[in-house]
Protein backbone atom coordinates (compact mmCIF):
# COMPACT_ATOMS: atom_id res chain seq x y z
CA UNK A 1 0.00 0.00 0.00
CA UNK A 2 1.48 3.34 -1.06
CA UNK A 3 1.92 6.26 1.24
CA UNK A 4 -1.26 8.29 1.67
CA UNK A 5 -0.59 11.94 0.82
CA UNK A 6 -1.24 14.67 3.40
CA UNK A 7 -3.58 17.57 2.79
CA UNK A 8 -2.27 21.11 3.12
CA UNK A 9 -4.21 24.20 4.20
CA UNK A 10 -3.29 27.29 2.16
CA UNK A 11 -3.91 30.92 3.19
CA UNK A 12 -5.94 31.28 -0.03
CA UNK A 13 -8.48 28.95 1.64
CA UNK A 14 -9.24 31.57 4.29
CA UNK A 15 -12.92 32.17 5.08
CA UNK A 16 -12.05 35.55 6.63
CA UNK A 17 -13.09 34.57 10.15
CA UNK A 18 -10.00 33.85 12.24
CA UNK A 19 -11.52 31.27 14.57
CA UNK A 20 -12.94 29.29 11.65
CA UNK A 21 -9.63 29.40 9.78
CA UNK A 22 -7.97 28.11 12.95
CA UNK A 23 -10.46 25.27 13.17
CA UNK A 24 -9.93 24.42 9.50
CA UNK A 25 -6.17 24.26 10.06
CA UNK A 26 -6.73 22.02 13.05
CA UNK A 27 -9.01 19.84 10.94
CA UNK A 28 -6.30 19.43 8.33
CA UNK A 29 -3.82 18.55 11.12
CA UNK A 30 -6.15 15.90 12.55
CA UNK A 31 -6.67 14.35 9.11
CA UNK A 32 -2.88 14.21 8.62
CA UNK A 33 -2.44 12.71 12.11
CA UNK A 34 -4.99 10.06 11.24
CA UNK A 35 -3.05 9.27 8.07
CA UNK A 36 0.06 8.76 10.22
CA UNK A 37 -1.82 6.52 12.67
CA UNK A 38 -3.18 4.39 9.83
CA UNK A 39 0.22 4.12 8.14
CA UNK A 40 1.73 2.99 11.45
CA UNK A 41 -0.96 0.37 11.89
CA UNK A 42 -1.95 2.05 15.13
CA UNK A 43 -4.54 0.46 17.38
CA UNK A 44 -5.61 3.81 18.81
CA UNK A 45 -7.57 4.92 15.78
CA UNK A 46 -10.94 4.75 17.47
CA UNK A 47 -10.29 7.49 20.07
CA UNK A 48 -8.73 9.75 17.41
CA UNK A 49 -11.76 9.32 15.13
CA UNK A 50 -14.00 9.95 18.10
CA UNK A 51 -12.19 13.20 18.93
CA UNK A 52 -12.38 14.22 15.30
CA UNK A 53 -16.14 13.74 15.21
CA UNK A 54 -16.56 15.69 18.47
CA UNK A 55 -14.44 18.50 17.07
CA UNK A 56 -16.44 18.57 13.84
CA UNK A 57 -19.74 18.86 15.71
CA UNK A 58 -18.41 21.99 17.47
CA UNK A 59 -16.93 23.36 14.26
CA UNK A 60 -20.11 22.84 12.21
CA UNK A 61 -22.16 24.53 14.92
CA UNK A 62 -19.82 27.53 14.97
CA UNK A 63 -19.84 27.84 11.19
CA UNK A 64 -23.61 27.64 11.09
CA UNK A 65 -23.79 30.38 13.73
CA UNK A 66 -21.58 32.69 11.65
CA UNK A 67 -23.66 32.00 8.55
CA UNK A 68 -26.91 32.64 10.42
CA UNK A 69 -25.65 35.91 11.93
CA UNK A 70 -24.43 37.20 8.60
CA UNK A 71 -27.62 36.27 6.73
CA UNK A 72 -25.77 34.00 4.31
CA UNK A 73 -28.34 33.01 1.67
CA UNK A 74 -27.03 29.48 0.93
CA UNK A 75 -27.03 28.36 4.55
CA UNK A 76 -29.58 25.53 4.12
CA UNK A 77 -27.57 23.91 1.34
CA UNK A 78 -24.47 24.21 3.49
CA UNK A 79 -26.09 22.71 6.58
CA UNK A 80 -27.36 19.83 4.46
CA UNK A 81 -23.80 19.02 3.37
CA UNK A 82 -22.67 19.05 7.02
CA UNK A 83 -25.52 16.69 7.93
CA UNK A 84 -24.76 14.31 5.07
CA UNK A 85 -21.16 14.16 6.20
CA UNK A 86 -22.17 13.54 9.82
CA UNK A 87 -24.39 10.64 8.71
CA UNK A 88 -21.61 9.13 6.62
CA UNK A 89 -19.13 9.53 9.48
CA UNK A 90 -21.50 7.72 11.83
CA UNK A 91 -21.83 4.84 9.34
CA UNK A 92 -18.06 4.54 8.99
CA UNK A 93 -17.65 4.66 12.73
CA UNK A 94 -20.15 1.84 13.30
CA UNK A 95 -18.59 -0.34 10.59
CA UNK A 96 -15.12 0.31 11.91
CA UNK A 97 -16.18 -0.62 15.43
CA UNK A 98 -17.61 -3.87 14.08
CA UNK A 99 -14.06 -4.81 13.08
CA UNK A 100 -13.86 -4.36 9.30
CA UNK A 101 -10.12 -3.81 8.84
CA UNK A 102 -10.48 -2.35 5.33
CA UNK A 103 -12.64 0.40 6.75
CA UNK A 104 -9.77 2.60 7.82
CA UNK A 105 -8.59 3.11 4.23
CA UNK A 106 -12.09 3.72 2.92
CA UNK A 107 -12.72 6.09 5.81
CA UNK A 108 -9.53 8.14 5.49
CA UNK A 109 -9.97 8.40 1.70
CA UNK A 110 -13.51 9.70 2.12
CA UNK A 111 -12.66 11.94 5.08
CA UNK A 112 -9.64 13.49 3.41
CA UNK A 113 -11.50 14.22 0.16
CA UNK A 114 -14.52 15.61 2.00
CA UNK A 115 -12.54 17.89 4.33
CA UNK A 116 -10.45 19.22 1.46
CA UNK A 117 -13.33 19.73 -1.00
CA UNK A 118 -15.73 21.16 1.56
CA UNK A 119 -13.29 23.67 3.06
CA UNK A 120 -11.88 24.81 -0.28
CA UNK A 121 -15.23 25.12 -2.08
CA UNK A 122 -18.37 25.38 0.01
CA UNK A 123 -16.69 27.07 2.98
CA UNK A 124 -14.91 29.53 0.74
CA UNK A 125 -18.27 30.51 -0.73
CA UNK A 126 -19.49 31.88 2.60
CA UNK A 127 -16.00 33.35 3.12
CA UNK A 128 -16.43 35.32 -0.11
CA UNK A 129 -19.86 36.41 1.02
CA UNK A 130 -18.51 37.67 4.34
CA UNK A 131 -15.70 39.50 2.60
CA UNK A 132 -18.09 41.21 0.20
CA UNK A 133 -20.46 42.47 2.85
CA UNK A 134 -19.92 46.20 2.65
CA UNK A 135 -17.78 47.58 5.45
CA UNK A 136 -18.86 44.95 7.96
CA UNK A 137 -16.02 42.61 8.88
CA UNK A 138 -17.45 39.74 10.85
CA UNK A 139 -15.83 38.55 14.06
CA UNK A 140 -17.00 35.25 15.48
FE1 LIG B 1 -18.75 24.03 6.28
Coordinates of N, CA and C and ligand atoms in Angstrom, one line a residue:
X1 N 0.9 -1.2 0.0 CA 0.0 0.0 0.0 C 0.9 1.2 0.0
X2 N 0.6 2.1 -1.0 CA 1.5 3.3 -1.1 C 1.2 4.3 0.0
X3 N 2.1 5.2 0.2 CA 1.9 6.3 1.2 C 0.7 7.1 0.9
X4 N -0.1 7.4 1.9 CA -1.3 8.3 1.7 C -0.8 9.7 1.8
X5 N -1.1 10.6 0.8 CA -0.6 11.9 0.8 C -1.3 12.8 1.9
X6 N -0.6 13.7 2.5 CA -1.2 14.7 3.4 C -2.1 15.7 2.6
X7 N -2.9 16.4 3.4 CA -3.6 17.6 2.8 C -3.0 18.8 3.4
X8 N -2.9 19.9 2.7 CA -2.3 21.1 3.1 C -3.2 22.3 3.0
X9 N -3.4 23.0 4.2 CA -4.2 24.2 4.2 C -3.4 25.4 3.7
X10 N -4.0 26.1 2.7 CA -3.3 27.3 2.2 C -4.0 28.6 2.6
X11 N -3.3 29.7 2.8 CA -3.9 30.9 3.2 C -5.0 31.4 2.2
X12 N -4.9 30.9 1.0 CA -5.9 31.3 0.0 C -7.3 30.6 0.3
X13 N -7.2 29.6 1.2 CA -8.5 29.0 1.6 C -9.2 29.7 2.8
X14 N -8.7 30.8 3.2 CA -9.2 31.6 4.3 C -10.7 31.9 4.1
X15 N -11.5 31.8 5.2 CA -12.9 32.2 5.1 C -13.1 33.5 5.8
X16 N -12.0 34.2 6.1 CA -12.0 35.6 6.6 C -12.7 35.7 8.0
X17 N -12.7 34.6 8.7 CA -13.1 34.6 10.1 C -12.0 33.8 10.9
X18 N -11.2 34.5 11.7 CA -10.0 33.9 12.2 C -10.3 32.5 13.0
X19 N -11.3 32.5 13.8 CA -11.5 31.3 14.6 C -11.9 30.1 13.7
X20 N -12.6 30.4 12.6 CA -12.9 29.3 11.6 C -11.7 28.8 10.8
X21 N -10.9 29.8 10.5 CA -9.6 29.4 9.8 C -8.8 28.5 10.7
X22 N -8.7 28.9 12.0 CA -8.0 28.1 12.9 C -8.5 26.7 13.0
X23 N -9.8 26.6 13.1 CA -10.5 25.3 13.2 C -10.2 24.5 11.9
X24 N -10.2 25.1 10.7 CA -9.9 24.4 9.5 C -8.5 23.9 9.5
X25 N -7.6 24.7 10.0 CA -6.2 24.3 10.1 C -6.1 23.1 11.0
X26 N -6.8 23.1 12.1 CA -6.7 22.0 13.1 C -7.3 20.8 12.4
X27 N -8.4 21.0 11.6 CA -9.0 19.8 10.9 C -8.0 19.2 10.0
X28 N -7.3 20.0 9.2 CA -6.3 19.4 8.3 C -5.2 18.7 9.1
X29 N -4.8 19.2 10.3 CA -3.8 18.6 11.1 C -4.3 17.2 11.6
X30 N -5.6 17.2 12.0 CA -6.2 15.9 12.6 C -6.2 14.9 11.4
X31 N -6.6 15.3 10.2 CA -6.7 14.3 9.1 C -5.3 13.8 8.9
X32 N -4.3 14.7 8.9 CA -2.9 14.2 8.6 C -2.4 13.3 9.7
X33 N -2.8 13.6 11.0 CA -2.4 12.7 12.1 C -3.1 11.3 11.9
X34 N -4.3 11.3 11.5 CA -5.0 10.1 11.2 C -4.3 9.2 10.2
X35 N -3.8 9.9 9.1 CA -3.1 9.3 8.1 C -1.8 8.6 8.7
X36 N -1.1 9.3 9.6 CA 0.1 8.8 10.2 C -0.3 7.5 11.0
X37 N -1.4 7.6 11.8 CA -1.8 6.5 12.7 C -2.1 5.3 11.8
X38 N -2.8 5.5 10.7 CA -3.2 4.4 9.8 C -1.9 3.8 9.2
X39 N -1.0 4.6 8.7 CA 0.2 4.1 8.1 C 1.0 3.3 9.1
X40 N 1.0 3.7 10.4 CA 1.7 3.0 11.5 C 1.0 1.7 11.9
X41 N -0.2 1.5 11.4 CA -1.0 0.4 11.9 C -1.4 0.5 13.3
X42 N -1.6 1.8 13.7 CA -2.0 2.0 15.1 C -3.2 1.4 15.6
X43 N -3.3 1.0 16.8 CA -4.5 0.5 17.4 C -5.3 1.5 18.2
X44 N -4.8 2.8 18.1 CA -5.6 3.8 18.8 C -6.4 4.7 17.9
X45 N -6.8 4.2 16.8 CA -7.6 4.9 15.8 C -8.9 5.4 16.3
X46 N -9.6 4.5 17.0 CA -10.9 4.8 17.5 C -11.1 6.0 18.3
X47 N -10.2 6.2 19.3 CA -10.3 7.5 20.1 C -10.0 8.7 19.2
X48 N -9.1 8.6 18.3 CA -8.7 9.8 17.4 C -9.9 10.1 16.5
X49 N -10.6 9.1 16.0 CA -11.8 9.3 15.1 C -12.9 9.9 16.0
X50 N -13.0 9.4 17.2 CA -14.0 9.9 18.1 C -13.8 11.4 18.4
X51 N -12.5 11.8 18.7 CA -12.2 13.2 18.9 C -12.5 14.0 17.7
X52 N -12.2 13.5 16.6 CA -12.4 14.2 15.3 C -13.9 14.5 15.1
X53 N -14.7 13.5 15.4 CA -16.1 13.7 15.2 C -16.7 14.8 16.2
X54 N -16.2 14.7 17.5 CA -16.6 15.7 18.5 C -16.2 17.1 18.0
X55 N -14.9 17.2 17.5 CA -14.4 18.5 17.1 C -15.3 19.0 15.9
X56 N -15.7 18.1 15.0 CA -16.4 18.6 13.8 C -17.8 19.1 14.2
X57 N -18.4 18.4 15.2 CA -19.7 18.9 15.7 C -19.7 20.3 16.2
X58 N -18.6 20.6 17.0 CA -18.4 22.0 17.5 C -18.1 23.0 16.3
X59 N -17.3 22.5 15.4 CA -16.9 23.4 14.3 C -18.1 23.7 13.4
X60 N -18.9 22.6 13.1 CA -20.1 22.8 12.2 C -21.1 23.8 12.9
X61 N -21.2 23.7 14.2 CA -22.2 24.5 14.9 C -21.7 26.0 14.8
X62 N -20.4 26.2 15.0 CA -19.8 27.5 15.0 C -20.0 28.2 13.6
X63 N -19.7 27.4 12.6 CA -19.8 27.8 11.2 C -21.3 28.2 10.9
X64 N -22.2 27.4 11.3 CA -23.6 27.6 11.1 C -24.1 28.9 11.8
X65 N -23.5 29.2 13.0 CA -23.8 30.4 13.7 C -23.3 31.6 13.0
X66 N -22.1 31.6 12.4 CA -21.6 32.7 11.7 C -22.4 32.9 10.4
X67 N -22.8 31.9 9.8 CA -23.7 32.0 8.6 C -25.0 32.6 8.9
X68 N -25.6 32.1 10.0 CA -26.9 32.6 10.4 C -26.8 34.1 10.7
X69 N -25.8 34.5 11.5 CA -25.7 35.9 11.9 C -25.4 36.8 10.8
X70 N -24.8 36.3 9.7 CA -24.4 37.2 8.6 C -25.5 37.2 7.5
X71 N -26.5 36.3 7.7 CA -27.6 36.3 6.7 C -27.2 35.6 5.4
X72 N -26.3 34.7 5.5 CA -25.8 34.0 4.3 C -26.9 33.3 3.6
X73 N -27.2 33.6 2.3 CA -28.3 33.0 1.7 C -28.3 31.5 1.4
X74 N -27.1 30.9 1.2 CA -27.0 29.5 0.9 C -26.9 28.6 2.2
X75 N -27.3 29.1 3.3 CA -27.0 28.4 4.6 C -27.7 27.0 4.6
X76 N -28.9 26.8 4.0 CA -29.6 25.5 4.1 C -28.8 24.5 3.3
X77 N -28.3 24.8 2.2 CA -27.6 23.9 1.3 C -26.3 23.5 2.1
X78 N -25.7 24.5 2.8 CA -24.5 24.2 3.5 C -24.7 23.3 4.7
X79 N -25.8 23.6 5.4 CA -26.1 22.7 6.6 C -26.4 21.3 6.1
X80 N -27.0 21.2 5.0 CA -27.4 19.8 4.5 C -26.1 19.0 4.2
X81 N -25.1 19.7 3.6 CA -23.8 19.0 3.4 C -23.1 18.6 4.7
X82 N -23.2 19.4 5.7 CA -22.7 19.1 7.0 C -23.4 17.8 7.5
X83 N -24.7 17.8 7.4 CA -25.5 16.7 7.9 C -25.2 15.4 7.2
X84 N -25.1 15.5 5.9 CA -24.8 14.3 5.1 C -23.4 13.7 5.5
X85 N -22.5 14.6 5.7 CA -21.2 14.2 6.2 C -21.3 13.5 7.6
X86 N -22.0 14.1 8.5 CA -22.2 13.5 9.8 C -22.8 12.1 9.8
X87 N -23.8 11.9 8.9 CA -24.4 10.6 8.7 C -23.4 9.6 8.2
X88 N -22.6 10.0 7.2 CA -21.6 9.1 6.6 C -20.6 8.8 7.7
X89 N -20.1 9.8 8.5 CA -19.1 9.5 9.5 C -19.6 8.5 10.5
X90 N -20.9 8.6 10.9 CA -21.5 7.7 11.8 C -21.5 6.3 11.3
X91 N -21.9 6.2 10.0 CA -21.8 4.8 9.3 C -20.4 4.2 9.4
X92 N -19.4 5.0 9.0 CA -18.1 4.5 9.0 C -17.7 4.1 10.4
X93 N -18.0 4.9 11.4 CA -17.6 4.7 12.7 C -18.2 3.3 13.2
X94 N -19.5 3.1 12.9 CA -20.1 1.8 13.3 C -19.5 0.6 12.6
X95 N -19.2 0.8 11.3 CA -18.6 -0.3 10.6 C -17.2 -0.6 11.1
X96 N -16.5 0.5 11.4 CA -15.1 0.3 11.9 C -15.1 -0.4 13.3
X97 N -16.1 0.0 14.1 CA -16.2 -0.6 15.4 C -16.5 -2.1 15.3
X98 N -17.2 -2.5 14.2 CA -17.6 -3.9 14.1 C -16.4 -4.7 13.6
X99 N -15.3 -4.1 13.3 CA -14.1 -4.8 13.1 C -13.7 -5.0 11.6
X100 N -14.2 -4.3 10.7 CA -13.9 -4.4 9.3 C -12.5 -3.6 9.1
X101 N -11.5 -4.4 8.9 CA -10.1 -3.8 8.8 C -9.9 -2.9 7.6
X102 N -10.6 -3.2 6.5 CA -10.5 -2.4 5.3 C -11.1 -1.0 5.5
X103 N -11.9 -0.8 6.5 CA -12.6 0.4 6.8 C -11.7 1.6 6.9
X104 N -10.6 1.4 7.6 CA -9.8 2.6 7.8 C -9.3 3.3 6.5
X105 N -9.0 2.5 5.5 CA -8.6 3.1 4.2 C -9.7 3.8 3.5
X106 N -10.9 3.1 3.5 CA -12.1 3.7 2.9 C -12.4 5.0 3.7
X107 N -12.4 4.9 5.0 CA -12.7 6.1 5.8 C -11.8 7.3 5.6
X108 N -10.5 7.0 5.6 CA -9.5 8.1 5.5 C -9.6 8.7 4.1
X109 N -9.9 7.9 3.1 CA -10.0 8.4 1.7 C -11.2 9.3 1.6
X110 N -12.3 8.9 2.2 CA -13.5 9.7 2.1 C -13.3 11.0 2.9
X111 N -12.8 10.8 4.2 CA -12.7 11.9 5.1 C -11.8 13.0 4.5
X112 N -10.6 12.6 4.0 CA -9.6 13.5 3.4 C -10.2 14.3 2.2
X113 N -10.9 13.6 1.3 CA -11.5 14.2 0.2 C -12.6 15.2 0.6
X114 N -13.4 14.8 1.6 CA -14.5 15.6 2.0 C -14.0 16.9 2.7
X115 N -13.1 16.7 3.6 CA -12.5 17.9 4.3 C -11.9 18.9 3.3
X116 N -11.1 18.3 2.4 CA -10.5 19.2 1.5 C -11.5 19.9 0.6
X117 N -12.4 19.1 -0.1 CA -13.3 19.7 -1.0 C -14.3 20.7 -0.3
X118 N -14.8 20.3 0.9 CA -15.7 21.2 1.6 C -15.1 22.5 2.0
X119 N -13.9 22.4 2.6 CA -13.3 23.7 3.1 C -12.8 24.6 1.9
X120 N -12.4 24.0 0.8 CA -11.9 24.8 -0.3 C -12.9 25.2 -1.3
X121 N -14.2 24.7 -1.2 CA -15.2 25.1 -2.1 C -16.4 25.8 -1.3
X122 N -17.2 24.9 -0.7 CA -18.4 25.4 0.0 C -18.1 26.4 1.1
X123 N -17.0 26.1 1.9 CA -16.7 27.1 3.0 C -16.2 28.4 2.4
X124 N -15.4 28.3 1.3 CA -14.9 29.5 0.7 C -16.0 30.4 0.2
X125 N -17.1 29.7 -0.2 CA -18.3 30.5 -0.7 C -18.8 31.5 0.3
X126 N -19.0 30.9 1.6 CA -19.5 31.9 2.6 C -18.4 32.9 3.0
X127 N -17.1 32.4 2.9 CA -16.0 33.3 3.1 C -16.0 34.5 2.2
X128 N -16.3 34.3 0.9 CA -16.4 35.3 -0.1 C -17.6 36.3 0.2
X129 N -18.7 35.6 0.6 CA -19.9 36.4 1.0 C -19.5 37.4 2.2
X130 N -18.9 36.8 3.2 CA -18.5 37.7 4.3 C -17.6 38.8 3.9
X131 N -16.7 38.5 3.0 CA -15.7 39.5 2.6 C -16.4 40.6 1.8
X132 N -17.4 40.2 1.1 CA -18.1 41.2 0.2 C -19.2 42.0 0.9
X133 N -19.5 41.7 2.1 CA -20.5 42.5 2.9 C -19.9 43.8 3.2
X134 N -20.5 44.9 2.6 CA -19.9 46.2 2.7 C -19.6 46.7 4.1
X135 N -18.3 46.9 4.3 CA -17.8 47.6 5.5 C -18.1 46.9 6.8
X136 N -18.5 45.6 6.7 CA -18.9 44.9 8.0 C -18.0 43.7 8.1
X137 N -16.9 43.8 8.7 CA -16.0 42.6 8.9 C -16.5 41.8 10.1
X138 N -16.9 40.6 9.8 CA -17.5 39.7 10.9 C -16.4 39.2 11.8
X139 N -16.7 39.2 13.1 CA -15.8 38.6 14.1 C -16.7 37.5 14.8
X140 N -16.2 36.3 14.8 CA -17.0 35.2 15.5 C -16.8 35.4 17.0
Ligands
LIG1 FE1 -18.8 24.0 6.3

